[in-house]
Amino acid sequence: MSGNTFGKNFKLTTFGESHGDAIGGVIDGCPAGILIDLDFIQTELDRRKPGQSKIVTQRKESDKVQFFSGIFEGKTTGTPIGFMIPNENKKSQDYDHLKDFFRPSHADFTYQQKYGYRDFRGGGRSSARETACRVVGGAIAKQIINSISIQAYVSSVGNISLTKNYNELDLTLIESNDVRCPDFEVANQMENLIKDLKKNGDTIGGIITCVIKNVPIGLGNPVFDRLEAELAKAMLSINASKGFEFGSGFDGTTMFGSQHNDYFNVDGTTKTNYSGGIQGGISNGMDIYFRVAFKPVATLLQKQEMLSVLGELKEIEGRGRHDACVLPRAVPIVEAMAALVLADFII
Amino acid sequence: MSGNTFGKNFKLTTFGESHGDAIGGVIDGCPAGILIDLDFIQTELDRRKPGQSKIVTQRKESDKVQFFSGIFEGKTTGTPIGFMIPNENKKSQDYDHLKDFFRPSHADFTYQQKYGYRDFRGGGRSSARETACRVVGGAIAKQIINSISIQAYVSSVGNISLTKNYNELDLTLIESNDVRCPDFEVANQMENLIKDLKKNGDTIGGIITCVIKNVPIGLGNPVFDRLEAELAKAMLSINASKGFEFGSGFDGTTMFGSQHNDYFNVDGTTKTNYSGGIQGGISNGMDIYFRVAFKPVATLLQKQEMLSVLGELKEIEGRGRHDACVLPRAVPIVEAMAALVLADFII
Amino acid sequence: MSGNTFGKNFKLTTFGESHGDAIGGVIDGCPAGILIDLDFIQTELDRRKPGQSKIVTQRKESDKVQFFSGIFEGKTTGTPIGFMIPNENKKSQDYDHLKDFFRPSHADFTYQQKYGYRDFRGGGRSSARETACRVVGGAIAKQIINSISIQAYVSSVGNISLTKNYNELDLTLIESNDVRCPDFEVANQMENLIKDLKKNGDTIGGIITCVIKNVPIGLGNPVFDRLEAELAKAMLSINASKGFEFGSGFDGTTMFGSQHNDYFNVDGTTKTNYSGGIQGGISNGMDIYFRVAFKPVATLLQKQEMLSVLGELKEIEGRGRHDACVLPRAVPIVEAMAALVLADFII
Amino acid sequence: MSGNTFGKNFKLTTFGESHGDAIGGVIDGCPAGILIDLDFIQTELDRRKPGQSKIVTQRKESDKVQFFSGIFEGKTTGTPIGFMIPNENKKSQDYDHLKDFFRPSHADFTYQQKYGYRDFRGGGRSSARETACRVVGGAIAKQIINSISIQAYVSSVGNISLTKNYNELDLTLIESNDVRCPDFEVANQMENLIKDLKKNGDTIGGIITCVIKNVPIGLGNPVFDRLEAELAKAMLSINASKGFEFGSGFDGTTMFGSQHNDYFNVDGTTKTNYSGGIQGGISNGMDIYFRVAFKPVATLLQKQEMLSVLGELKEIEGRGRHDACVLPRAVPIVEAMAALVLADFII
């Protein structure tokens, strides 16, 4: 019945519901003596924050994190880091009309069936609000693994896709637009699509690409706890994610072995990198890159048929705040989860 | 440094190298009092066995499993089940010429770097031979979760793909051909492609689709240990796998929320199933279906450039036995890993 | 480097230092739908609280716990329960003179050596203040296992010991005196001893006995995770504890097998209970009873020789607040840890 | 239902029943590149072996261990070490008369109640035969932590006790007599007591003392996974153990803090060592010493009243092979478990 801890060595445990008093967590296993940049943590949270731009949900949350322990005079002590983010904009009454209904493609029905009892306010525990705690954990993890760079960006929204590979793009541009796509023209198209859908109360999915550079050789534990397996678990644990591929991924299935094999240079690097930086479950020092699919958000500002706890179907008007597309806000979450995976193998 | 155990409740730990004396494992957490069909376990092993048909590797292994404990008078006792499969066809000398070389896109290089020391014979621990132990574990798991059906099949080999969805296919045909594709015509094309490549010493990748029916509602532990996250980890832990998607997957990223949402019937089932049987990390009782991408096998029977431990590149002729396409033999492995995931949540 | 989580199924993770902003924790794995009596939790905290009587430390802490999640409309939801207890009486400056010194028989030296960096204020993480979070976890655990009764009491302080067994005592009297010893006369002697030592700035150890009744048959997982092994770990994880024995314990080593064996009644109960309610690592339904040894508190209000970080010895006067004997306050902690062990096996 | 794995980093999983085909296990997490002395492992097994002297059970087992994996050309590879010990002297028929009976103070009753089904032959999984696998794991662990010395000895059998402390004894004498007591005169008395009891078919308990020297500073993870807590769990997981105390232990409860505190020398060592080498859950570099209580063996070669599965009491004559006192054979088991605990923290 548990499942709220990620990692075996660098462990993040999170708690909190969307409209409870607070969300928060504990990081256990953080090495001692690491200088922690609290401003950086807040900056990461701001990248995930609602209301950060016109194309995301307008829920009002400052998402200010408070630390209770584990950091003393600016440095980690090796003891658990407890933290909390108050829920400022909780509006239970916004959800009273949904109390007895299961929204389609949400967790309402499955939580009710599994637990027999649920906090129905805004999805309760199943809300993506929980991912703010992952961003806190990831921002600390990034400071542990700090020579490694992790960069994620939106590579498609609906049918609008980047056609270039990550190494043909200028990744310093990711944060220069609201969509977090490092190509202005494509970003612009994505933004327009999202705005149009927002007007209609509809939503759209997309794909995030993540690139990890300067990875030390040797991360990953075969046979089950391979690096790619842990990354896959991490990414599929993010709300609304539907798929994961690394290196050549699904496209690589159509290649011949003689094309796909990555031949060595004398220094141990490889001439190509279809392997995506991982061989036999262990990093080989080349760039790790992977893609994560996200479905369209299930919350619509449209009339939708819902199922009542009594087994009746009823059309109910969606209302309130929503993301027409989670991709821009999911970028820091993907990075955070990648950082947690890497920290878990490194410490 | 560990990583050889899968599962938290129904736990499979495996051991063994490709050319050591034996491979084997321990299943801990198996409920007591379950009648175990040993013939079924052997049948499952035979589906993965080398030499089972002309399109797979001709390594000679009978893959007979011996059980040491945990089963008494035909029934499980709740104590750990220890088992062993002897390696009959170990030929260390076949690999002596590779002792000081790293094959491209294999684990040779990363194992050497991580552990500083490796069993180079046939890939040692990184060989897919280890997956026989997963099939043993999965075959027992299937007997624990026996009302649930798990069926995997080859849905593409290279560019040859099934165009029909799983519910348009006759899944009883899966085992009727060597490729394990439930459409004779497509299977025939796949088989021909594999045979052609085998002649050239080349290899090809492909995709396996897996369908799970009669799933109880409520499996999966949000937020990190979601059902789809555990399935993703399980699938990406299989040798040569490169991607995982469930339900609408990557294609679903181009849909609108108004199209993608699965509306309810009054009995709690849904009219469509883009969710792939999982909502909020928890099974909703609908079919679970997912796809796993496999890269082309890295072992080629061609001349290939390899890196020596001294940092020199040298062309070496591939020789011996190999799979031109792992897909047919990977089908029971995908099923086994799915069974292990489900058993872990059910017991 | 971690180690701040107790339990595998019902998991308590704690955080917090003695003089940081707050201590707290997360309970993961709590079943859904359990009515939680918040007043009971506070009552348990009050039993551990400083300042509760004249014989304990006079640090001023109201120890009011705040819950953030996992409880909705009075019932558990199956999601993690996050909680926090503010540190009200933190006085960093009280410890400035100890910043560069290691107190004898404290964790100052070992924390410094292990982590290279430490929060020196009042012992930081090594302070027994952390156990307040265990009491919160235990108070919830008690409500999960509510048909089972757990009663601990002080059975010796220094050389003053109860001579009667638990079943010859009236356990309803435990809370009727400040020492938590269910025999007024003995309690009185213990109290006088503690008061005398308090005047001298000295301390004393003692023994707590714990009795668990109405235990279901079948708790405990051989071979390593035996019920007695988990209880032993739980008890030895409490600050200042030095030993654990259950059933006949150390005294039982002098008995013959023919005396020690517990012969059955026809209903499966036993005529004697030297086994202490556990056979083969599994509860047999009889009372579980065990004893935990506690050393004298290391903090003295006397002049003591300490080691500086520079390797110099110096006499420093102890000052401030202290417990002359931890036993009375340790009673609810022993109970809490026992409850956590039982809940972990039951859920 | 699991519980057959010890350790989090250096993990030993065991399997096997007393009269099944074999017992065995897997060690996962062993570092790579360690030279393994297989003869030493066998020597350790021989110290635990039945039939090694006149005062232990005469069951005939050569206890030869076979390794399947993880060791290549004499060195560990970092992959799991699978091993097996055949049961040579299994005699199922010796136990047919006990099939429907629960022996007093054995695990027969609790296993039947917990699992509903059990291997009744010689205690099945609950037999101390399983501990041979711990000795294998411990013998490898000892080679990992090889600068640390672990020495256990029998310090009491029944009422016959060593009165000297470990540092007043010549520990090189431990293996010089059958009892494993490093004082000839006391050993002789113990041996005579055991022989007398053996004649009567009765049994006796005792205490093992264990001393660990050359311990690095910093082992142990507060707050729950303290070094002493893990040692306590390890020791209480051994069959027939009833108690654990370290350092001053139960006797220390009668001391004043001013007597009990271990004052520092300038080099960080302490003048006394009541702490038993552990402060705040972390080793401080001083000797670790602890004592483990063992009850008298429950198997008697006398007529005893047993409970049938139908709820009837019947006197049954004990027969076959038995240990009148487990202490001599438990010495290497205590050492093995201590080695496993230390290896788990060190690697």
mmCIF file of N, CA, C and O in Angstrom, chain C residues 179-244:
data_model
loop_
_atom_site.group_PDB
_atom_site.id
_atom_site.type_symbol
_atom_site.label_atom_id
_atom_site.label_comp_id
_atom_site.label_asym_id
_atom_site.label_seq_id
_atom_site.Cartn_x
_atom_site.Cartn_y
_atom_site.Cartn_z
ATOM 1 N N VAL C 179 7.109 7.492 37.695
ATOM 2 C CA VAL C 179 8.155 6.581 37.206
ATOM 3 C C VAL C 179 7.612 5.590 36.180
ATOM 4 O O VAL C 179 8.354 5.058 35.370
ATOM 5 N N ARG C 180 6.304 5.360 36.212
ATOM 6 C CA ARG C 180 5.655 4.342 35.369
ATOM 7 C C ARG C 180 6.082 2.930 35.793
ATOM 8 O O ARG C 180 6.464 2.110 34.975
ATOM 9 N N CYS C 181 5.990 2.710 37.105
ATOM 10 C CA CYS C 181 6.251 1.381 37.663
ATOM 11 C C CYS C 181 4.982 0.939 38.378
ATOM 12 O O CYS C 181 4.491 1.649 39.260
ATOM 13 N N PRO C 182 4.417 -0.218 38.038
ATOM 14 C CA PRO C 182 3.093 -0.584 38.551
ATOM 15 C C PRO C 182 3.120 -1.177 39.958
ATOM 16 O O PRO C 182 2.359 -2.108 40.235
ATOM 17 N N ASP C 183 3.993 -0.663 40.798
ATOM 18 C CA ASP C 183 4.026 -1.083 42.206
ATOM 19 C C ASP C 183 4.420 0.174 42.982
ATOM 20 O O ASP C 183 5.536 0.672 42.850
ATOM 21 N N PHE C 184 3.505 0.674 43.783
ATOM 22 C CA PHE C 184 3.704 1.979 44.405
ATOM 23 C C PHE C 184 4.965 2.057 45.250
ATOM 24 O O PHE C 184 5.697 3.032 45.213
ATOM 25 N N GLU C 185 5.185 0.990 46.010
ATOM 26 C CA GLU C 185 6.317 1.019 46.923
ATOM 27 C C GLU C 185 7.635 1.081 46.169
ATOM 28 O O GLU C 185 8.513 1.907 46.442
ATOM 29 N N VAL C 186 7.741 0.206 45.168
ATOM 30 C CA VAL C 186 8.963 0.187 44.370
ATOM 31 C C VAL C 186 9.094 1.505 43.607
ATOM 32 O O VAL C 186 10.182 2.091 43.527
ATOM 33 N N ALA C 187 7.994 1.975 43.065
ATOM 34 C CA ALA C 187 8.007 3.236 42.315
ATOM 35 C C ALA C 187 8.527 4.366 43.191
ATOM 36 O O ALA C 187 9.295 5.228 42.749
ATOM 37 N N ASN C 188 8.103 4.347 44.422
ATOM 38 C CA ASN C 188 8.522 5.377 45.370
ATOM 39 C C ASN C 188 10.029 5.359 45.598
ATOM 40 O O ASN C 188 10.701 6.404 45.578
ATOM 41 N N GLN C 189 10.561 4.155 45.762
ATOM 42 C CA GLN C 189 12.007 4.028 45.928
ATOM 43 C C GLN C 189 12.755 4.516 44.693
ATOM 44 O O GLN C 189 13.787 5.178 44.788
ATOM 45 N N MET C 190 12.228 4.140 43.529
ATOM 46 C CA MET C 190 12.864 4.569 42.274
ATOM 47 C C MET C 190 12.856 6.094 42.179
ATOM 48 O O MET C 190 13.865 6.714 41.826
ATOM 49 N N GLU C 191 11.720 6.676 42.501
ATOM 50 C CA GLU C 191 11.572 8.129 42.400
ATOM 51 C C GLU C 191 12.567 8.834 43.316
ATOM 52 O O GLU C 191 13.198 9.826 42.923
ATOM 53 N N ASN C 192 12.719 8.296 44.509
ATOM 54 C CA ASN C 192 13.669 8.908 45.447
ATOM 55 C C ASN C 192 15.100 8.813 44.930
ATOM 56 O O ASN C 192 15.872 9.767 45.029
ATOM 57 N N LEU C 193 15.414 7.659 44.374
ATOM 58 C CA LEU C 193 16.754 7.500 43.822
ATOM 59 C C LEU C 193 16.996 8.514 42.699
ATOM 60 O O LEU C 193 18.045 9.171 42.637
ATOM 61 N N ILE C 194 16.037 8.640 41.821
ATOM 62 C CA ILE C 194 16.190 9.573 40.691
ATOM 63 C C ILE C 194 16.350 11.005 41.199
ATOM 64 O O ILE C 194 17.201 11.770 40.733
ATOM 65 N N LYS C 195 15.539 11.375 42.204
ATOM 66 C CA LYS C 195 15.624 12.743 42.744
ATOM 67 C C LYS C 195 16.986 13.014 43.368
ATOM 68 O O LYS C 195 17.550 14.093 43.211
ATOM 69 N N ASP C 196 17.495 12.010 44.062
ATOM 70 C CA ASP C 196 18.821 12.165 44.681
ATOM 71 C C ASP C 196 19.889 12.397 43.620
ATOM 72 O O ASP C 196 20.744 13.275 43.750
ATOM 73 N N LEU C 197 19.831 11.585 42.588
ATOM 74 C CA LEU C 197 20.831 11.694 41.526
ATOM 75 C C LEU C 197 20.723 13.029 40.815
ATOM 76 O O LEU C 197 21.717 13.635 40.421
ATOM 77 N N LYS C 198 19.492 13.482 40.615
ATOM 78 C CA LYS C 198 19.239 14.757 39.939
ATOM 79 C C LYS C 198 19.934 15.886 40.687
ATOM 80 O O LYS C 198 20.535 16.767 40.078
ATOM 81 N N LYS C 199 19.843 15.802 42.005
ATOM 82 C CA LYS C 199 20.511 16.827 42.815
ATOM 83 C C LYS C 199 22.012 16.837 42.580
ATOM 84 O O LYS C 199 22.649 17.890 42.520
ATOM 85 N N ASN C 200 22.596 15.646 42.443
ATOM 86 C CA ASN C 200 24.039 15.531 42.232
ATOM 87 C C ASN C 200 24.465 15.752 40.788
ATOM 88 O O ASN C 200 25.648 15.679 40.482
ATOM 89 N N GLY C 201 23.490 15.916 39.912
ATOM 90 C CA GLY C 201 23.842 16.022 38.503
ATOM 91 C C GLY C 201 24.286 14.696 37.904
ATOM 92 O O GLY C 201 24.894 14.660 36.835
ATOM 93 N N ASP C 202 23.957 13.608 38.595
ATOM 94 C CA ASP C 202 24.339 12.289 38.079
ATOM 95 C C ASP C 202 23.112 11.596 37.462
ATOM 96 O O ASP C 202 22.000 12.152 37.465
ATOM 97 N N THR C 203 23.323 10.433 36.900
ATOM 98 C CA THR C 203 22.245 9.719 36.206
ATOM 99 C C THR C 203 22.307 8.230 36.512
ATOM 100 O O THR C 203 23.290 7.731 37.057
ATOM 101 N N ILE C 204 21.254 7.526 36.106
ATOM 102 C CA ILE C 204 21.165 6.091 36.385
ATOM 103 C C ILE C 204 20.407 5.394 35.242
ATOM 104 O O ILE C 204 19.574 6.015 34.568
ATOM 105 N N GLY C 205 20.710 4.132 35.021
ATOM 106 C CA GLY C 205 20.012 3.345 33.994
ATOM 107 C C GLY C 205 18.881 2.533 34.567
ATOM 108 O O GLY C 205 18.455 2.757 35.707
ATOM 109 N N GLY C 206 18.403 1.582 33.780
ATOM 110 C CA GLY C 206 17.302 0.750 34.241
ATOM 111 C C GLY C 206 16.775 -0.148 33.137
ATOM 112 O O GLY C 206 17.354 -0.217 32.049
ATOM 113 N N ILE C 207 15.688 -0.827 33.485
ATOM 114 C CA ILE C 207 15.113 -1.816 32.560
ATOM 115 C C ILE C 207 13.624 -1.544 32.369
ATOM 116 O O ILE C 207 12.921 -1.230 33.323
ATOM 117 N N ILE C 208 13.173 -1.649 31.134
ATOM 118 C CA ILE C 208 11.743 -1.566 30.834
ATOM 119 C C ILE C 208 11.266 -2.933 30.390
ATOM 120 O O ILE C 208 11.927 -3.597 29.580
ATOM 121 N N THR C 209 10.143 -3.357 30.957
ATOM 122 C CA THR C 209 9.497 -4.596 30.527
ATOM 123 C C THR C 209 8.308 -4.228 29.650
ATOM 124 O O THR C 209 7.609 -3.249 29.921
ATOM 125 N N CYS C 210 8.083 -4.986 28.599
ATOM 126 C CA CYS C 210 6.940 -4.719 27.732
ATOM 127 C C CYS C 210 6.152 -6.007 27.523
ATOM 128 O O CYS C 210 6.735 -7.076 27.316
ATOM 129 N N VAL C 211 4.841 -5.892 27.619
ATOM 130 C CA VAL C 211 3.951 -7.047 27.499
ATOM 131 C C VAL C 211 2.950 -6.774 26.383
ATOM 132 O O VAL C 211 2.322 -5.712 26.350
ATOM 133 N N ILE C 212 2.815 -7.730 25.474
ATOM 134 C CA ILE C 212 1.881 -7.584 24.353
ATOM 135 C C ILE C 212 0.873 -8.710 24.424
ATOM 136 O O ILE C 212 1.251 -9.893 24.424
ATOM 137 N N LYS C 213 -0.391 -8.340 24.512
ATOM 138 C CA LYS C 213 -1.449 -9.350 24.670
ATOM 139 C C LYS C 213 -2.399 -9.351 23.473
ATOM 140 O O LYS C 213 -2.474 -8.366 22.731
ATOM 141 N N ASN C 214 -3.104 -10.437 23.336
ATOM 142 C CA ASN C 214 -4.061 -10.597 22.233
ATOM 143 C C ASN C 214 -3.385 -10.542 20.869
ATOM 144 O O ASN C 214 -3.898 -9.951 19.918
ATOM 145 N N VAL C 215 -2.232 -11.157 20.792
ATOM 146 C CA VAL C 215 -1.488 -11.175 19.535
ATOM 147 C C VAL C 215 -2.047 -12.265 18.621
ATOM 148 O O VAL C 215 -2.210 -13.406 19.054
ATOM 149 N N PRO C 216 -2.363 -11.950 17.384
ATOM 150 C CA PRO C 216 -2.809 -13.014 16.472
ATOM 151 C C PRO C 216 -1.670 -13.994 16.209
ATOM 152 O O PRO C 216 -0.496 -13.610 16.235
ATOM 153 N N ILE C 217 -2.004 -15.227 15.966
ATOM 154 C CA ILE C 217 -1.000 -16.231 15.600
ATOM 155 C C ILE C 217 -0.518 -15.931 14.181
ATOM 156 O O ILE C 217 -1.306 -15.559 13.322
ATOM 157 N N GLY C 218 0.784 -16.041 13.963
ATOM 158 C CA GLY C 218 1.277 -15.967 12.578
ATOM 159 C C GLY C 218 2.080 -14.738 12.232
ATOM 160 O O GLY C 218 2.519 -14.595 11.092
ATOM 161 N N LEU C 219 2.339 -13.845 13.173
ATOM 162 C CA LEU C 219 3.144 -12.658 12.865
ATOM 163 C C LEU C 219 4.632 -13.004 12.895
ATOM 164 O O LEU C 219 5.112 -13.633 13.826
ATOM 165 N N GLY C 220 5.363 -12.532 11.908
ATOM 166 C CA GLY C 220 6.804 -12.809 11.850
ATOM 167 C C GLY C 220 7.139 -13.577 10.593
ATOM 168 O O GLY C 220 6.370 -14.436 10.168
ATOM 169 N N ASN C 221 8.262 -13.227 9.993
ATOM 170 C CA ASN C 221 8.681 -13.871 8.747
ATOM 171 C C ASN C 221 10.051 -14.519 8.889
ATOM 172 O O ASN C 221 11.068 -13.839 8.813
ATOM 173 N N PRO C 222 10.092 -15.830 9.112
ATOM 174 C CA PRO C 222 11.396 -16.462 9.093
ATOM 175 C C PRO C 222 12.010 -16.372 7.692
ATOM 176 O O PRO C 222 11.272 -16.220 6.738
ATOM 177 N N VAL C 223 13.360 -16.483 7.599
ATOM 178 C CA VAL C 223 14.268 -16.821 8.662
ATOM 179 C C VAL C 223 14.965 -15.600 9.264
ATOM 180 O O VAL C 223 15.400 -15.660 10.423
ATOM 181 N N PHE C 224 15.107 -14.540 8.484
ATOM 182 C CA PHE C 224 15.837 -13.392 9.014
ATOM 183 C C PHE C 224 14.895 -12.372 9.670
ATOM 184 O O PHE C 224 15.258 -11.739 10.646
ATOM 185 N N ASP C 225 13.714 -12.210 9.084
ATOM 186 C CA ASP C 225 12.802 -11.179 9.579
ATOM 187 C C ASP C 225 11.853 -11.752 10.631
ATOM 188 O O ASP C 225 10.643 -11.484 10.621
ATOM 189 N N ARG C 226 12.389 -12.523 11.544
ATOM 190 C CA ARG C 226 11.610 -13.079 12.644
ATOM 191 C C ARG C 226 11.011 -11.956 13.481
ATOM 192 O O ARG C 226 11.600 -10.885 13.586
ATOM 193 N N LEU C 227 9.926 -12.270 14.121
ATOM 194 C CA LEU C 227 9.286 -11.280 14.979
ATOM 195 C C LEU C 227 10.243 -10.812 16.075
ATOM 196 O O LEU C 227 10.371 -9.606 16.339
ATOM 197 N N GLU C 228 10.963 -11.737 16.714
ATOM 198 C CA GLU C 228 11.860 -11.332 17.802
ATOM 199 C C GLU C 228 13.045 -10.534 17.263
ATOM 200 O O GLU C 228 13.576 -9.652 17.954
ATOM 201 N N ALA C 229 13.466 -10.833 16.024
ATOM 202 C CA ALA C 229 14.594 -10.105 15.431
ATOM 203 C C ALA C 229 14.190 -8.661 15.130
ATOM 204 O O ALA C 229 14.961 -7.716 15.360
ATOM 205 N N GLU C 230 12.975 -8.488 14.652
ATOM 206 C CA GLU C 230 12.510 -7.127 14.361
ATOM 207 C C GLU C 230 12.284 -6.343 15.652
ATOM 208 O O GLU C 230 12.555 -5.140 15.726
ATOM 209 N N LEU C 231 11.762 -7.041 16.683
ATOM 210 C CA LEU C 231 11.597 -6.377 17.982
ATOM 211 C C LEU C 231 12.964 -5.976 18.541
ATOM 212 O O LEU C 231 13.131 -4.867 19.078
ATOM 213 N N ALA C 232 13.937 -6.866 18.404
ATOM 214 C CA ALA C 232 15.276 -6.568 18.925
ATOM 215 C C ALA C 232 15.856 -5.357 18.207
ATOM 216 O O ALA C 232 16.409 -4.446 18.831
ATOM 217 N N LYS C 233 15.716 -5.333 16.886
ATOM 218 C CA LYS C 233 16.216 -4.182 16.134
ATOM 219 C C LYS C 233 15.502 -2.909 16.588
ATOM 220 O O LYS C 233 16.131 -1.869 16.814
ATOM 221 N N ALA C 234 14.186 -2.994 16.725
ATOM 222 C CA ALA C 234 13.400 -1.826 17.123
ATOM 223 C C ALA C 234 13.872 -1.293 18.469
ATOM 224 O O ALA C 234 14.050 -0.083 18.648
ATOM 225 N N MET C 235 14.098 -2.185 19.414
ATOM 226 C CA MET C 235 14.455 -1.746 20.768
ATOM 227 C C MET C 235 15.881 -1.214 20.810
ATOM 228 O O MET C 235 16.159 -0.211 21.450
ATOM 229 N N LEU C 236 16.781 -1.877 20.108
ATOM 230 C CA LEU C 236 18.174 -1.412 20.106
ATOM 231 C C LEU C 236 18.340 -0.141 19.275
ATOM 232 O O LEU C 236 19.420 0.453 19.272
ATOM 233 N N SER C 237 17.300 0.257 18.554
ATOM 234 C CA SER C 237 17.382 1.522 17.817
ATOM 235 C C SER C 237 17.000 2.707 18.697
ATOM 236 O O SER C 237 17.119 3.855 18.278
ATOM 237 N N ILE C 238 16.532 2.421 19.909
ATOM 238 C CA ILE C 238 16.168 3.508 20.828
ATOM 239 C C ILE C 238 17.435 4.031 21.514
ATOM 240 O O ILE C 238 18.289 3.246 21.941
ATOM 241 N N ASN C 239 17.535 5.342 21.600
ATOM 242 C CA ASN C 239 18.696 5.962 22.239
ATOM 243 C C ASN C 239 18.932 5.354 23.616
ATOM 244 O O ASN C 239 17.985 5.162 24.374
ATOM 245 N N ALA C 240 20.186 5.072 23.929
ATOM 246 C CA ALA C 240 20.615 4.618 25.253
ATOM 247 C C ALA C 240 20.279 3.170 25.561
ATOM 248 O O ALA C 240 20.601 2.684 26.640
ATOM 249 N N SER C 241 19.670 2.455 24.617
ATOM 250 C CA SER C 241 19.365 1.053 24.931
ATOM 251 C C SER C 241 20.610 0.192 24.744
ATOM 252 O O SER C 241 21.443 0.453 23.889
ATOM 253 N N LYS C 242 20.743 -0.822 25.579
ATOM 254 C CA LYS C 242 21.950 -1.656 25.582
ATOM 255 C C LYS C 242 21.663 -3.148 25.464
ATOM 256 O O LYS C 242 22.614 -3.943 25.308
ATOM 257 N N GLY C 243 20.402 -3.558 25.600
ATOM 258 C CA GLY C 243 20.140 -4.980 25.535
ATOM 259 C C GLY C 243 18.661 -5.284 25.370
ATOM 260 O O GLY C 243 17.806 -4.418 25.633
ATOM 261 N N PHE C 244 18.395 -6.495 24.927
ATOM 262 C CA PHE C 244 17.031 -6.960 24.670
ATOM 263 C C PHE C 244 16.986 -8.440 24.990
ATOM 264 O O PHE C 244 17.893 -9.190 24.611
#
